[in-house]
Amino acid sequence: MKVKSPHPIHLTGTRDEAVLLLHSFTGTIRDIKPLAIVLNNQGYTCYAPNYRGHGLPLDQFVQFNVDDWWDDVLAGYEFLKNEGYKTIYATGVSLGGLFTLKLAETVEVAKIAVMSAPSEKDEAGIVWRMERYGQRMNQLLNLDEAEAHRQLSMIDDYRSSITKFKHFISNITSHLEDIRTSARILYGEKDEASYQESAHYIFEHINSNDKELSSHPLSKHLMTYGEGSDNVEQEIVEFFNSK
């Protein structure tokens, strides 16, 4: 079975504003597709890049690193600018939430909605996510034991990129005071405690005059799916619709 990297989401709307939507680490555009559809139904043009390597077997995933994924985010932003949109909102979950913060630190975005973003991540946690990803892909591809082991062994050779990833996150966190964009920071009460603490940390350290922190009792880490996702969608829609 051969898998292909998902194509970006591009939904054209009727409004003057566009939304850049950003998925999680080891996730794909499927993370934020339901939210993109809801926002597009509100008239927003929505664009969501799929980071390089995501959705592919681990030996292809490890050919890229966080710098490549950040370039994919910037390319998505430039795509919307080149489409003529002067007002761009950004939203993302987990790594997508971090990228949303970095956008607000480095380019002009009118509003940001950040979901389940970590304020820090240790290397062991990154390795664990990659192992889970590799195991899922191995099962999906129905690989034999030898090939499955070879795929997972790729993580050992990826250590320098994992260290780079950790520092990338720390760099975003260290520049939170540069953010003055209108912001909503969301977290799920069924997510791990570290992500809930991170939401409070991010909220306290950004310099936005218009900022709110909201907890969602039914939500887990991937707030755009499962129980509570309708409340998350409603909050983001109301925020982006507000003047």
mmCIF file of C-alpha atoms in Angstrom:
data_model
loop_
_atom_site.group_PDB
_atom_site.id
_atom_site.type_symbol
_atom_site.label_atom_id
_atom_site.label_comp_id
_atom_site.label_asym_id
_atom_site.label_seq_id
_atom_site.Cartn_x
_atom_site.Cartn_y
_atom_site.Cartn_z
ATOM 1 C CA MET A 1 0.000 0.000 0.000
ATOM 2 C CA LYS A 2 1.406 3.363 -1.052
ATOM 3 C CA VAL A 3 0.421 6.517 0.810
ATOM 4 C CA LYS A 4 0.566 10.073 -0.471
ATOM 5 C CA SER A 5 0.940 13.304 1.463
ATOM 6 C CA PRO A 6 -2.458 15.025 1.741
ATOM 7 C CA HIS A 7 -3.037 18.041 -0.489
ATOM 8 C CA PRO A 8 -3.546 21.423 1.210
ATOM 9 C CA ILE A 9 -7.081 22.533 2.011
ATOM 10 C CA HIS A 10 -8.186 25.564 0.005
ATOM 11 C CA LEU A 11 -11.800 26.682 0.459
ATOM 12 C CA THR A 12 -12.761 29.959 -1.198
ATOM 13 C CA GLY A 13 -15.147 32.236 0.690
ATOM 14 C CA THR A 14 -17.105 35.430 0.157
ATOM 15 C CA ARG A 15 -15.567 37.641 2.842
ATOM 16 C CA ASP A 16 -12.585 39.951 2.708
ATOM 17 C CA GLU A 17 -10.818 37.984 5.456
ATOM 18 C CA ALA A 18 -8.955 34.686 5.114
ATOM 19 C CA VAL A 19 -7.938 32.114 7.720
ATOM 20 C CA LEU A 20 -4.707 30.108 7.807
ATOM 21 C CA LEU A 21 -5.277 26.819 9.672
ATOM 22 C CA LEU A 22 -2.361 24.778 11.027
ATOM 23 C CA HIS A 23 -2.289 21.134 12.092
ATOM 24 C CA SER A 24 -0.381 19.280 14.799
ATOM 25 C CA PHE A 25 2.995 17.524 14.929
ATOM 26 C CA THR A 26 2.622 14.053 13.321
ATOM 27 C CA GLY A 27 -0.950 15.001 12.360
ATOM 28 C CA THR A 28 -2.233 16.164 8.979
ATOM 29 C CA ILE A 29 -4.743 18.649 7.604
ATOM 30 C CA ARG A 30 -7.425 16.248 8.852
ATOM 31 C CA ASP A 31 -6.810 17.794 12.298
ATOM 32 C CA ILE A 32 -8.320 21.089 11.243
ATOM 33 C CA LYS A 33 -10.555 20.165 8.287
ATOM 34 C CA PRO A 34 -13.812 20.281 10.325
ATOM 35 C CA LEU A 35 -12.948 23.768 11.605
ATOM 36 C CA ALA A 36 -12.014 24.901 8.090
ATOM 37 C CA ILE A 37 -15.412 23.801 6.793
ATOM 38 C CA VAL A 38 -17.245 25.612 9.604
ATOM 39 C CA LEU A 39 -15.268 28.818 8.981
ATOM 40 C CA ASN A 40 -15.768 28.562 5.231
ATOM 41 C CA ASN A 41 -19.515 28.263 5.838
ATOM 42 C CA GLN A 42 -19.177 31.635 7.586
ATOM 43 C CA GLY A 43 -17.736 33.072 4.379
ATOM 44 C CA TYR A 44 -14.000 32.897 5.178
ATOM 45 C CA THR A 45 -11.466 31.724 2.641
ATOM 46 C CA CYS A 46 -9.564 28.951 4.400
ATOM 47 C CA TYR A 47 -6.135 27.579 3.586
ATOM 48 C CA ALA A 48 -4.354 24.776 5.436
ATOM 49 C CA PRO A 49 -0.941 23.488 4.356
ATOM 50 C CA ASN A 50 0.097 19.925 5.094
ATOM 51 C CA TYR A 51 3.644 19.996 6.495
ATOM 52 C CA ARG A 52 6.164 18.080 4.446
ATOM 53 C CA GLY A 53 6.545 14.427 5.439
ATOM 54 C CA HIS A 54 3.378 14.384 7.539
ATOM 55 C CA GLY A 55 1.082 11.513 6.603
ATOM 56 C CA LEU A 56 3.984 9.553 5.075
ATOM 57 C CA PRO A 57 6.003 6.571 6.413
ATOM 58 C CA LEU A 58 8.615 7.420 9.019
ATOM 59 C CA ASP A 59 11.572 7.040 6.638
ATOM 60 C CA GLN A 60 10.062 9.843 4.518
ATOM 61 C CA PHE A 61 8.875 11.886 7.518
ATOM 62 C CA VAL A 62 12.434 12.171 8.877
ATOM 63 C CA GLN A 63 13.701 13.742 5.648
ATOM 64 C CA PHE A 64 12.229 17.007 6.947
ATOM 65 C CA ASN A 65 12.470 19.026 10.148
ATOM 66 C CA VAL A 66 10.773 21.894 11.937
ATOM 67 C CA ASP A 67 12.437 24.499 9.703
ATOM 68 C CA ASP A 68 10.828 22.878 6.660
ATOM 69 C CA TRP A 69 7.430 22.846 8.367
ATOM 70 C CA TRP A 70 7.767 26.503 9.329
ATOM 71 C CA ASP A 71 8.589 27.268 5.695
ATOM 72 C CA ASP A 72 5.360 25.468 4.743
ATOM 73 C CA VAL A 73 3.453 27.729 7.157
ATOM 74 C CA LEU A 74 5.055 30.873 5.726
ATOM 75 C CA ALA A 75 4.299 29.665 2.189
ATOM 76 C CA GLY A 76 0.651 29.252 3.197
ATOM 77 C CA TYR A 77 0.593 32.769 4.593
ATOM 78 C CA GLU A 78 2.174 34.146 1.402
ATOM 79 C CA PHE A 79 -0.328 32.205 -0.684
ATOM 80 C CA LEU A 80 -3.200 34.049 1.008
ATOM 81 C CA LYS A 81 -1.386 37.384 0.670
ATOM 82 C CA ASN A 82 -0.845 36.719 -3.033
ATOM 83 C CA GLU A 83 -4.537 35.889 -3.378
ATOM 84 C CA GLY A 84 -5.148 39.515 -2.379
ATOM 85 C CA TYR A 85 -6.172 39.078 1.268
ATOM 86 C CA LYS A 86 -5.041 41.967 3.437
ATOM 87 C CA THR A 87 -6.709 40.647 6.608
ATOM 88 C CA ILE A 88 -5.505 37.193 7.638
ATOM 89 C CA TYR A 89 -6.436 35.306 10.795
ATOM 90 C CA ALA A 90 -4.504 32.252 12.000
ATOM 91 C CA THR A 91 -5.481 29.288 14.128
ATOM 92 C CA GLY A 92 -3.834 25.991 14.949
ATOM 93 C CA VAL A 93 -3.736 23.064 17.319
ATOM 94 C CA SER A 94 -0.660 21.840 19.257
ATOM 95 C CA LEU A 95 2.342 22.472 16.943
ATOM 96 C CA GLY A 96 -0.099 24.410 14.773
ATOM 97 C CA GLY A 97 -0.839 26.558 17.811
ATOM 98 C CA LEU A 98 2.877 27.210 18.270
ATOM 99 C CA PHE A 99 3.220 28.146 14.607
ATOM 100 C CA THR A 100 0.243 30.495 15.068
ATOM 101 C CA LEU A 101 2.110 32.215 17.898
ATOM 102 C CA LYS A 102 5.269 32.466 15.798
ATOM 103 C CA LEU A 103 3.285 34.032 12.963
ATOM 104 C CA ALA A 104 2.049 36.684 15.385
ATOM 105 C CA GLU A 105 5.665 37.271 16.456
ATOM 106 C CA THR A 106 7.025 37.671 12.926
ATOM 107 C CA VAL A 107 4.374 38.736 10.374
ATOM 108 C CA GLU A 108 1.124 40.664 10.298
ATOM 109 C CA VAL A 109 -1.908 38.638 11.361
ATOM 110 C CA ALA A 110 -5.108 40.312 12.544
ATOM 111 C CA LYS A 111 -6.288 37.660 15.035
ATOM 112 C CA ILE A 112 -5.003 34.363 16.398
ATOM 113 C CA ALA A 113 -6.769 31.429 18.041
ATOM 114 C CA VAL A 114 -4.318 29.018 19.704
ATOM 115 C CA MET A 115 -5.383 25.509 20.768
ATOM 116 C CA SER A 116 -3.456 23.030 22.943
ATOM 117 C CA ALA A 117 -0.059 24.677 22.424
ATOM 118 C CA PRO A 118 2.883 23.566 24.597
ATOM 119 C CA SER A 119 5.068 26.287 26.088
ATOM 120 C CA GLU A 120 7.917 23.763 26.179
ATOM 121 C CA LYS A 121 8.577 20.194 25.101
ATOM 122 C CA ASP A 122 11.318 17.821 26.173
ATOM 123 C CA GLU A 123 13.077 15.554 23.712
ATOM 124 C CA ALA A 124 11.631 12.398 25.272
ATOM 125 C CA GLY A 125 8.118 13.686 24.601
ATOM 126 C CA ILE A 126 8.964 14.389 20.960
ATOM 127 C CA VAL A 127 10.482 10.913 20.560
ATOM 128 C CA TRP A 128 7.361 9.341 22.087
ATOM 129 C CA ARG A 129 5.123 11.152 19.578
ATOM 130 C CA MET A 130 7.313 9.986 16.700
ATOM 131 C CA GLU A 131 7.258 6.396 17.957
ATOM 132 C CA ARG A 132 3.472 6.442 18.115
ATOM 133 C CA TYR A 133 3.347 7.952 14.648
ATOM 134 C CA GLY A 134 5.711 5.301 13.274
ATOM 135 C CA GLN A 135 3.696 2.498 14.859
ATOM 136 C CA ARG A 136 0.464 3.856 13.345
ATOM 137 C CA MET A 137 2.035 4.119 9.895
ATOM 138 C CA ASN A 138 3.551 0.621 10.164
ATOM 139 C CA GLN A 139 0.120 -0.807 10.985
ATOM 140 C CA LEU A 140 -1.544 1.171 8.202
ATOM 141 C CA LEU A 141 0.994 -0.143 5.674
ATOM 142 C CA ASN A 142 0.871 -3.668 7.141
ATOM 143 C CA LEU A 143 4.666 -3.850 7.249
ATOM 144 C CA ASP A 144 6.456 -7.032 8.277
ATOM 145 C CA GLU A 145 8.401 -7.065 11.541
ATOM 146 C CA ALA A 146 11.797 -6.375 9.969
ATOM 147 C CA GLU A 147 10.604 -3.378 7.951
ATOM 148 C CA ALA A 148 8.597 -2.029 10.888
ATOM 149 C CA HIS A 149 11.751 -2.183 13.036
ATOM 150 C CA ARG A 150 13.770 -0.450 10.291
ATOM 151 C CA GLN A 151 11.216 2.345 10.114
ATOM 152 C CA LEU A 152 11.265 2.954 13.884
ATOM 153 C CA SER A 153 15.091 2.870 13.942
ATOM 154 C CA MET A 154 15.018 6.047 11.830
ATOM 155 C CA ILE A 155 14.193 8.000 14.994
ATOM 156 C CA ASP A 156 17.722 7.391 16.351
ATOM 157 C CA ASP A 157 19.236 9.171 13.341
ATOM 158 C CA TYR A 158 16.784 12.056 13.769
ATOM 159 C CA ARG A 159 18.121 13.134 17.177
ATOM 160 C CA SER A 160 19.721 16.378 15.998
ATOM 161 C CA SER A 161 16.416 17.430 14.409
ATOM 162 C CA ILE A 162 14.599 16.591 17.646
ATOM 163 C CA THR A 163 16.989 18.880 19.540
ATOM 164 C CA LYS A 164 16.394 21.594 16.927
ATOM 165 C CA PHE A 165 12.637 21.127 17.382
ATOM 166 C CA LYS A 166 12.931 21.571 21.158
ATOM 167 C CA HIS A 167 14.926 24.797 20.707
ATOM 168 C CA PHE A 168 12.445 26.045 18.098
ATOM 169 C CA ILE A 169 9.635 25.751 20.661
ATOM 170 C CA SER A 170 11.727 27.485 23.334
ATOM 171 C CA ASN A 171 12.459 30.343 20.940
ATOM 172 C CA ILE A 172 8.746 30.921 20.329
ATOM 173 C CA THR A 173 8.058 30.929 24.068
ATOM 174 C CA SER A 174 10.878 33.377 24.746
ATOM 175 C CA HIS A 175 9.332 35.936 22.358
ATOM 176 C CA LEU A 176 5.718 35.807 23.532
ATOM 177 C CA GLU A 177 5.961 39.397 24.775
ATOM 178 C CA ASP A 178 6.275 40.489 21.113
ATOM 179 C CA ILE A 179 2.674 39.424 20.451
ATOM 180 C CA ARG A 180 0.146 42.250 20.461
ATOM 181 C CA THR A 181 -2.392 40.616 18.163
ATOM 182 C CA SER A 182 -5.952 39.953 19.372
ATOM 183 C CA ALA A 183 -5.770 36.444 20.763
ATOM 184 C CA ARG A 184 -7.796 33.577 22.154
ATOM 185 C CA ILE A 185 -5.912 30.826 23.977
ATOM 186 C CA LEU A 186 -7.902 27.595 24.295
ATOM 187 C CA TYR A 187 -7.212 24.371 26.144
ATOM 188 C CA GLY A 188 -9.071 21.167 26.934
ATOM 189 C CA GLU A 189 -9.691 20.155 30.515
ATOM 190 C CA LYS A 190 -9.241 16.495 29.460
ATOM 191 C CA ASP A 191 -5.807 17.229 27.997
ATOM 192 C CA GLU A 192 -2.578 16.550 29.901
ATOM 193 C CA ALA A 193 -1.892 18.956 32.761
ATOM 194 C CA SER A 194 1.237 20.303 31.037
ATOM 195 C CA TYR A 195 -0.815 21.665 28.148
ATOM 196 C CA GLN A 196 -3.280 23.307 30.523
ATOM 197 C CA GLU A 197 -0.381 24.946 32.360
ATOM 198 C CA SER A 198 1.112 26.015 29.029
ATOM 199 C CA ALA A 199 -2.128 27.750 28.042
ATOM 200 C CA HIS A 200 -2.006 29.845 31.216
ATOM 201 C CA TYR A 201 1.674 30.612 30.661
ATOM 202 C CA ILE A 202 1.099 31.735 27.068
ATOM 203 C CA PHE A 203 -1.904 33.841 28.060
ATOM 204 C CA GLU A 204 0.023 35.577 30.829
ATOM 205 C CA HIS A 205 3.068 36.371 28.672
ATOM 206 C CA ILE A 206 1.555 37.698 25.441
ATOM 207 C CA ASN A 207 1.121 41.473 25.299
ATOM 208 C CA SER A 208 -2.231 41.581 23.515
ATOM 209 C CA ASN A 209 -4.680 44.181 24.774
ATOM 210 C CA ASP A 210 -7.494 41.950 23.539
ATOM 211 C CA LYS A 211 -6.854 38.462 24.851
ATOM 212 C CA GLU A 212 -8.896 35.738 26.526
ATOM 213 C CA LEU A 213 -8.105 32.339 27.995
ATOM 214 C CA SER A 214 -10.803 29.687 27.786
ATOM 215 C CA SER A 215 -11.026 26.138 29.071
ATOM 216 C CA HIS A 216 -13.238 23.522 27.426
ATOM 217 C CA PRO A 217 -14.414 20.875 29.895
ATOM 218 C CA LEU A 218 -15.157 18.162 27.309
ATOM 219 C CA SER A 219 -12.107 18.639 25.084
ATOM 220 C CA LYS A 220 -9.010 16.472 24.875
ATOM 221 C CA HIS A 221 -5.746 17.492 23.182
ATOM 222 C CA LEU A 222 -7.075 17.496 19.619
ATOM 223 C CA MET A 223 -9.772 20.057 20.359
ATOM 224 C CA THR A 224 -11.100 20.098 16.804
ATOM 225 C CA TYR A 225 -12.434 16.528 17.090
ATOM 226 C CA GLY A 226 -14.646 14.600 19.476
ATOM 227 C CA GLU A 227 -16.630 15.848 22.428
ATOM 228 C CA GLY A 228 -16.581 19.605 22.863
ATOM 229 C CA SER A 229 -15.388 20.358 19.318
ATOM 230 C CA ASP A 230 -18.645 22.164 18.515
ATOM 231 C CA ASN A 231 -18.032 24.555 21.433
ATOM 232 C CA VAL A 232 -14.468 25.150 20.237
ATOM 233 C CA GLU A 233 -15.711 25.899 16.729
ATOM 234 C CA GLN A 234 -18.362 28.266 18.078
ATOM 235 C CA GLU A 235 -15.821 30.209 20.153
ATOM 236 C CA ILE A 236 -13.424 30.634 17.240
ATOM 237 C CA VAL A 237 -16.200 31.643 14.854
ATOM 238 C CA GLU A 238 -17.525 34.238 17.296
ATOM 239 C CA PHE A 239 -14.008 35.582 17.867
ATOM 240 C CA PHE A 240 -13.208 35.898 14.177
ATOM 241 C CA ASN A 241 -16.647 37.416 13.473
ATOM 242 C CA SER A 242 -16.303 40.026 16.245
ATOM 243 C CA LYS A 243 -15.256 43.562 15.396
#
